JSON list of C-alpha atoms and ligand atoms in Angstrom, two decimals:
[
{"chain": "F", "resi": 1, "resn": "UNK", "atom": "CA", "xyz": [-2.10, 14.40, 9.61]},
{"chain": "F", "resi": 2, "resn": "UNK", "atom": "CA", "xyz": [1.18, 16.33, 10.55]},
{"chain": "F", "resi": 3, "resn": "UNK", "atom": "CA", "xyz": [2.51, 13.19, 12.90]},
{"chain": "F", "resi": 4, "resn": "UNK", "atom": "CA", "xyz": [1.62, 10.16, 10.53]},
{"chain": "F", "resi": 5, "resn": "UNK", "atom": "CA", "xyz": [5.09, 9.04, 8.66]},
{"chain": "F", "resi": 6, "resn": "UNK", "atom": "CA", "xyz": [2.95, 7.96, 5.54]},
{"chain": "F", "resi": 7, "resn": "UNK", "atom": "CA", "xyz": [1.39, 11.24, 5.67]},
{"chain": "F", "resi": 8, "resn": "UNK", "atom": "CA", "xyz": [4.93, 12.87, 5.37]},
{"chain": "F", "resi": 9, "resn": "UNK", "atom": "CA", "xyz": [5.73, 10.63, 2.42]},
{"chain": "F", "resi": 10, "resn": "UNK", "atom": "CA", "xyz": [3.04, 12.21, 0.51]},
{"chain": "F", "resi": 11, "resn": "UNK", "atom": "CA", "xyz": [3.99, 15.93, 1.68]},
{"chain": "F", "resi": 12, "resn": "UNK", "atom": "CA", "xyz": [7.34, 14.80, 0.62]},
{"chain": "F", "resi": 13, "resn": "UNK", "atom": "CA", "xyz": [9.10, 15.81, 3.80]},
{"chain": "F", "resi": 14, "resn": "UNK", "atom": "CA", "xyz": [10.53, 12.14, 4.18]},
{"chain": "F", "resi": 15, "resn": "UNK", "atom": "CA", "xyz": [11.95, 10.88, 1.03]},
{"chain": "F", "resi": 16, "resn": "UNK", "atom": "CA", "xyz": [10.60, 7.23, -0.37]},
{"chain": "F", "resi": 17, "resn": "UNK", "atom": "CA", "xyz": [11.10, 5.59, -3.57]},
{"chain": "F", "resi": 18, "resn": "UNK", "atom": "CA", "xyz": [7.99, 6.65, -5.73]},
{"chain": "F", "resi": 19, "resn": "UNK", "atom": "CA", "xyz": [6.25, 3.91, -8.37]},
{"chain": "F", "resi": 20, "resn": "UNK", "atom": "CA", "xyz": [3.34, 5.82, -9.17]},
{"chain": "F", "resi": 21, "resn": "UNK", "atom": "CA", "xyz": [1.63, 8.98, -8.09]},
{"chain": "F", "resi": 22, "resn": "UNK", "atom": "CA", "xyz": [-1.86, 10.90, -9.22]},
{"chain": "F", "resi": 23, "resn": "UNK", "atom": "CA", "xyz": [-3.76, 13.09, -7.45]},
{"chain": "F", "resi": 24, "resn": "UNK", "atom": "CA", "xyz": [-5.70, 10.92, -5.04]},
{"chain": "F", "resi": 25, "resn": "UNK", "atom": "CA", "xyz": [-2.75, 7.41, -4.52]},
{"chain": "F", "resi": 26, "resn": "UNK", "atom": "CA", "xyz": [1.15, 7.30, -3.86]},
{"chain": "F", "resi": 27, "resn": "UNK", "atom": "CA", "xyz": [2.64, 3.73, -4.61]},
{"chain": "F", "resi": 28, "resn": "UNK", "atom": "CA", "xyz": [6.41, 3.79, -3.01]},
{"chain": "F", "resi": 29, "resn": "UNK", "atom": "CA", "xyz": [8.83, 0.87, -2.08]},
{"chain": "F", "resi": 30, "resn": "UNK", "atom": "CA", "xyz": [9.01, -0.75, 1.24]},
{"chain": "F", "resi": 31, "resn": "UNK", "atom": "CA", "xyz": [11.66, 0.25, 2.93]},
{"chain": "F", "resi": 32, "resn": "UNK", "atom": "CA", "xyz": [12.19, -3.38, 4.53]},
{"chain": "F", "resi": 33, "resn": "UNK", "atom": "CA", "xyz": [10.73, -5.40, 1.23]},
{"chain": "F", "resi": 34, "resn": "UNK", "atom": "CA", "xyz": [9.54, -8.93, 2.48]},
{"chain": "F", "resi": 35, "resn": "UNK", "atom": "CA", "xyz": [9.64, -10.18, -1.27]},
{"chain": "F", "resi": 36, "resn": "UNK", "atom": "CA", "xyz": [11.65, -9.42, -4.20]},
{"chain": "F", "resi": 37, "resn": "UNK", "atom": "CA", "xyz": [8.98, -7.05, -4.75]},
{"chain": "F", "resi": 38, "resn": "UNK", "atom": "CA", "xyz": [7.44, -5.22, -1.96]},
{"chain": "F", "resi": 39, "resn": "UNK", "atom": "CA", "xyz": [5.49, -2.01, -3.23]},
{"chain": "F", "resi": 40, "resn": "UNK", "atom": "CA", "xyz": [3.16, 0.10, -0.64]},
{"chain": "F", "resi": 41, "resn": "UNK", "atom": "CA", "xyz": [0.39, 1.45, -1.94]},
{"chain": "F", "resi": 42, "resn": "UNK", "atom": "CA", "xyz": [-1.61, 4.46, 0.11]},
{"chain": "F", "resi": 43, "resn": "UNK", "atom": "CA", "xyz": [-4.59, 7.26, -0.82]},
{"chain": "F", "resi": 44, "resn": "UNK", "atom": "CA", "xyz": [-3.34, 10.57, -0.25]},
{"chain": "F", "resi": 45, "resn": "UNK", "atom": "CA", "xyz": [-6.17, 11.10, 2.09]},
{"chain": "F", "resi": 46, "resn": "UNK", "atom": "CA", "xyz": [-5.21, 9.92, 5.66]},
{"chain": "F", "resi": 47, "resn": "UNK", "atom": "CA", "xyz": [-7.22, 6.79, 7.29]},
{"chain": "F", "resi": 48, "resn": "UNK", "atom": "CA", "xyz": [-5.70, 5.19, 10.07]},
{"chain": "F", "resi": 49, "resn": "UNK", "atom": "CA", "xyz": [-7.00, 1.80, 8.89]},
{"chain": "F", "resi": 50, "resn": "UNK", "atom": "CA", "xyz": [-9.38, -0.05, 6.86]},
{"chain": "F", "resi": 51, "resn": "UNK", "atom": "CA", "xyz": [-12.28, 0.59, 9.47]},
{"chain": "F", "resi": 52, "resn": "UNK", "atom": "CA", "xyz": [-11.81, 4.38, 8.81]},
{"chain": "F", "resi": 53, "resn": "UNK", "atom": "CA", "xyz": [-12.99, 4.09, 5.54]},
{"chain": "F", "resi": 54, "resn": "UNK", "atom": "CA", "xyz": [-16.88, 4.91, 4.70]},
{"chain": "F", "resi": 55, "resn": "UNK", "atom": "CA", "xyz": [-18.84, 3.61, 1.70]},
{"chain": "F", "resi": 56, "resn": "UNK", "atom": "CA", "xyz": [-18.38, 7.53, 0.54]},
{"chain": "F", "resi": 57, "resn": "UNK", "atom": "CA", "xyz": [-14.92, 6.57, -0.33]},
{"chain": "F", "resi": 58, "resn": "UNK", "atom": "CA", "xyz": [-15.70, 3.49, -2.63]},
{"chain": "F", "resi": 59, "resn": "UNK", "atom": "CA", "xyz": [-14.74, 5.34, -5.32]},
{"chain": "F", "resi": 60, "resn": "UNK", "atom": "CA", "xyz": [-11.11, 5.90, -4.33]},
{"chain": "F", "resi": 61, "resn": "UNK", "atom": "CA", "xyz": [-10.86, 2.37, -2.59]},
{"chain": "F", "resi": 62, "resn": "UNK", "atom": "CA", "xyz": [-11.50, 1.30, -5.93]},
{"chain": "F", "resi": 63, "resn": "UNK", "atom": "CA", "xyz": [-8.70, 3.30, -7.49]},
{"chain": "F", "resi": 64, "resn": "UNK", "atom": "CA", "xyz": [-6.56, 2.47, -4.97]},
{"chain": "F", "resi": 65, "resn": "UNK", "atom": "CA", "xyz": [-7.15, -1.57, -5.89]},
{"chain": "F", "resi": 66, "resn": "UNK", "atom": "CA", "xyz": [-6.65, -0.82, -9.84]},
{"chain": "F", "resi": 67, "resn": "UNK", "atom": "CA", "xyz": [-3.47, 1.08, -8.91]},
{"chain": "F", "resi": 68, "resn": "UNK", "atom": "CA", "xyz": [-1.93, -1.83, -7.13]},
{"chain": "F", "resi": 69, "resn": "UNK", "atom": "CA", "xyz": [-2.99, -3.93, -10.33]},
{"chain": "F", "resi": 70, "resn": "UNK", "atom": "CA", "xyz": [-1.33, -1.19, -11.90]},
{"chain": "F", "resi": 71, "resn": "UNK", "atom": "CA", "xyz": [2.05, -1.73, -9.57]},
{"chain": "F", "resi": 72, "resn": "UNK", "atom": "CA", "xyz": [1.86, -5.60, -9.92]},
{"chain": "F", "resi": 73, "resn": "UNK", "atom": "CA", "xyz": [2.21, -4.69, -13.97]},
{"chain": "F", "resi": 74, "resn": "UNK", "atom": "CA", "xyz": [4.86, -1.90, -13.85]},
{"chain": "F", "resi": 75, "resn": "UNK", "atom": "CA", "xyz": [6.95, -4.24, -11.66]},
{"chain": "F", "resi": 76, "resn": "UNK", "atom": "CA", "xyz": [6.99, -7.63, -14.32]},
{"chain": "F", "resi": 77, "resn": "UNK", "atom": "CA", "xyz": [5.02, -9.30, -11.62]},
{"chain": "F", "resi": 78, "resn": "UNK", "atom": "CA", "xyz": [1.42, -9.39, -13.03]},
{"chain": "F", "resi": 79, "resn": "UNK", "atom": "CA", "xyz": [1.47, -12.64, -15.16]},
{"chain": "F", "resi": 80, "resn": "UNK", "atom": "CA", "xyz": [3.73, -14.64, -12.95]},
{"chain": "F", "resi": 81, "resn": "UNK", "atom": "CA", "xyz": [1.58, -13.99, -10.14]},
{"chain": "F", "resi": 82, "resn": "UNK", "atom": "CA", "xyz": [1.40, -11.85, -6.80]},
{"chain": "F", "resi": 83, "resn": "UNK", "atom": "CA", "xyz": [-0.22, -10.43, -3.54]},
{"chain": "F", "resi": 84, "resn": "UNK", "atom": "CA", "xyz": [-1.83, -7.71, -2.32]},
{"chain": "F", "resi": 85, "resn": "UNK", "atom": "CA", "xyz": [-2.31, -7.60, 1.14]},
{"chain": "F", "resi": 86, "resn": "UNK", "atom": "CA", "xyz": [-3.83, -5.25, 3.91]},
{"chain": "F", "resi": 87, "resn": "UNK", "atom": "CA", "xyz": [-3.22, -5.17, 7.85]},
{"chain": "F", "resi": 88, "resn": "UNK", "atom": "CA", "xyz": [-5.96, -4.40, 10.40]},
{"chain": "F", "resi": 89, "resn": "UNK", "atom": "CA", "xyz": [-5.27, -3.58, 13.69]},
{"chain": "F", "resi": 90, "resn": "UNK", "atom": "CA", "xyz": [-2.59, -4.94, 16.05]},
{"chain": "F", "resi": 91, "resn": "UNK", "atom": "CA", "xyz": [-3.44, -8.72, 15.99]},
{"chain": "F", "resi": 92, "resn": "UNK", "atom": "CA", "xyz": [-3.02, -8.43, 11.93]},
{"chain": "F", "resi": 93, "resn": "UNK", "atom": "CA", "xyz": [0.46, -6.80, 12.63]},
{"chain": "F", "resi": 94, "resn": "UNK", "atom": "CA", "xyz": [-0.14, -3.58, 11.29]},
{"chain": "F", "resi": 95, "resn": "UNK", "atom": "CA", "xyz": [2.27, -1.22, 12.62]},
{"chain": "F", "resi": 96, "resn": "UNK", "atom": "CA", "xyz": [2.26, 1.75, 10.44]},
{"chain": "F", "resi": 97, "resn": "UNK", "atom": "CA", "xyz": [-1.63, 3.37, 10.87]},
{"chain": "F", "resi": 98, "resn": "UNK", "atom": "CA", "xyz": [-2.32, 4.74, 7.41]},
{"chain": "F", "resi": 99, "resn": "UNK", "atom": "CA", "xyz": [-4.13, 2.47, 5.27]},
{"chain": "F", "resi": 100, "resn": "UNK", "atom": "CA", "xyz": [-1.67, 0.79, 2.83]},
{"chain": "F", "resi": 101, "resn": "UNK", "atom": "CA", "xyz": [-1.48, -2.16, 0.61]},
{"chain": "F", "resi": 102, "resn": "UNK", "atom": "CA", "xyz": [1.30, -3.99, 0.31]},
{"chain": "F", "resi": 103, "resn": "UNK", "atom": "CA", "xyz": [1.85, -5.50, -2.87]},
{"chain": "F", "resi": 104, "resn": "UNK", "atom": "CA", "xyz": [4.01, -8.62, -2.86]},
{"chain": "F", "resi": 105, "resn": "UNK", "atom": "CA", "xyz": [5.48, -10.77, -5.49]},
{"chain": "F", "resi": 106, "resn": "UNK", "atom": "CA", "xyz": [9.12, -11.85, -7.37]},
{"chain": "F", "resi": 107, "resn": "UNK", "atom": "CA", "xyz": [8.82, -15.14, -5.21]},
{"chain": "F", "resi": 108, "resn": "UNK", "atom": "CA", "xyz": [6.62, -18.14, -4.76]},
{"chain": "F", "resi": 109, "resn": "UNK", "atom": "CA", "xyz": [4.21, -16.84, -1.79]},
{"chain": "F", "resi": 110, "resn": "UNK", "atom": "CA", "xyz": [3.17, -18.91, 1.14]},
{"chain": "F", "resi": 111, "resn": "UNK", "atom": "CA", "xyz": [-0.28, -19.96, 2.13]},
{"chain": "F", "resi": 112, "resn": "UNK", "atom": "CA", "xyz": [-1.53, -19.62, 4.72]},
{"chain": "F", "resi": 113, "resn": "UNK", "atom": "CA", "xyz": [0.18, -16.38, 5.74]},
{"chain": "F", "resi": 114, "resn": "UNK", "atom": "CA", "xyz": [1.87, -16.50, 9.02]},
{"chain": "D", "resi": 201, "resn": "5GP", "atom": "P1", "xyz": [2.22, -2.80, 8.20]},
{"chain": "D", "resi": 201, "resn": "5GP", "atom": "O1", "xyz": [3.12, -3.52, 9.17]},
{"chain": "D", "resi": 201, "resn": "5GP", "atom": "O2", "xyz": [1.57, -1.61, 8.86]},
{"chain": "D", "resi": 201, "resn": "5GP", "atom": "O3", "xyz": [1.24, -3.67, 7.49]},
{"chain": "D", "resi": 201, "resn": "5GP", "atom": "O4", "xyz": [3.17, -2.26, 7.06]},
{"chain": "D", "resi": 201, "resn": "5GP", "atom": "C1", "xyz": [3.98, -1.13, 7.21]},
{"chain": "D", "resi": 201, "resn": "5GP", "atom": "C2", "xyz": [5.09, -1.23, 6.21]},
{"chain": "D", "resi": 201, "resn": "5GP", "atom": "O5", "xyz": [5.71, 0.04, 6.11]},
{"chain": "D", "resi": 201, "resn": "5GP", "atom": "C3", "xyz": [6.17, -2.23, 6.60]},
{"chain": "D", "resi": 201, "resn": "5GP", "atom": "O6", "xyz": [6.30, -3.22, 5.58]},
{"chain": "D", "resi": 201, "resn": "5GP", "atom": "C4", "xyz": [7.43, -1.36, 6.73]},
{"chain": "D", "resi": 201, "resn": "5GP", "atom": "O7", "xyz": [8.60, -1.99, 6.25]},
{"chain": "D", "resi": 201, "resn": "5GP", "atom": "C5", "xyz": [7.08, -0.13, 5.92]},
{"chain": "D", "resi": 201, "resn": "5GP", "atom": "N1", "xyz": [7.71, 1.08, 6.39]},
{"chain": "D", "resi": 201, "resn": "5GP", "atom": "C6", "xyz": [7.82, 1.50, 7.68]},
{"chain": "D", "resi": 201, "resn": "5GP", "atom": "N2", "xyz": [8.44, 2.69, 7.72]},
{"chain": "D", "resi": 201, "resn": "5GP", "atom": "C7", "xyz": [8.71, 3.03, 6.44]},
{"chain": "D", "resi": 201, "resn": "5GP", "atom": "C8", "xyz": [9.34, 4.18, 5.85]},
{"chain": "D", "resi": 201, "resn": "5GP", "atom": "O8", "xyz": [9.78, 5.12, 6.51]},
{"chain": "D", "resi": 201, "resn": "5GP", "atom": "N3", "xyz": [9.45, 4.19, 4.49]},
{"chain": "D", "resi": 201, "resn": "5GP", "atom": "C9", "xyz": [8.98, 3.17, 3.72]},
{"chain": "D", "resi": 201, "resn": "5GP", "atom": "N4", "xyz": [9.16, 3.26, 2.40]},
{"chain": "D", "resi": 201, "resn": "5GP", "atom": "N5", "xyz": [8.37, 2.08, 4.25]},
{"chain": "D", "resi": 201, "resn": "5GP", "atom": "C10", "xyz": [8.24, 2.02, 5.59]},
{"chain": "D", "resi": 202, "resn": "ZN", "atom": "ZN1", "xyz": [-1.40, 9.50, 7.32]}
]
């Protein structure tokens, strides 16, 4: 999708800090990290949020959760604990409309979320 910014991180034609990258995910830094650690993690395939994805894409949903696991480990953050979290529409706060998680750690997280 030529006008989605996360879409042009994945063509490459706006730079972005890269973690991890296969075919089908692209794991990048935040560019305004709300934690010590503050990872993004996206499918190459463009879905402009959660309820955009169809049981035909388990499969990669799937990947896209062991990849953040995968994240959480690369960054020193999987033992000590962390987040992964996804937005949903306005009300959530979502503001960028290409599924991503965030994952989220470095820091003693709150809970409840705000
Ligand atoms: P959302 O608010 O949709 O859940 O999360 C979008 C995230 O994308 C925010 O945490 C925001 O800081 C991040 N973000 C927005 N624009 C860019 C960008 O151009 N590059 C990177 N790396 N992150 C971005
Ligand atoms: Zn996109």
């Amino acid at each position: 999708m030529e006008t989605c910014l996360f879409c042009k991180i994945v063509s490459k034609n706006i730079p972005a800090t890269i973690v991890y990258e296969d075919d089908r995910v692209l794991a990048f830094e935040d560019i305004d990290p709300k934690a010590p650690v503050h990872t993004l993690v996206i499918p190459k395939k463009h879905f402009s949020t959660l309820l955009d994805v169809a049981e035909s894409d388990s499969d990669l949903m799937a990947h896209l959760l062991f990849v953040s696991r995968e994240v959480a480990r690369r960054k020193g953050i999987a033992e000590r604990g962390f987040r992964i979290v996804t937005n949903c529409n306005p009300e959530s706060g979502q503001s960028v409309y290409h599924i991503h998680l965030h994952v989220m750690g470095g820091r003693r997280m709150l809970w409840p979320p705000g």
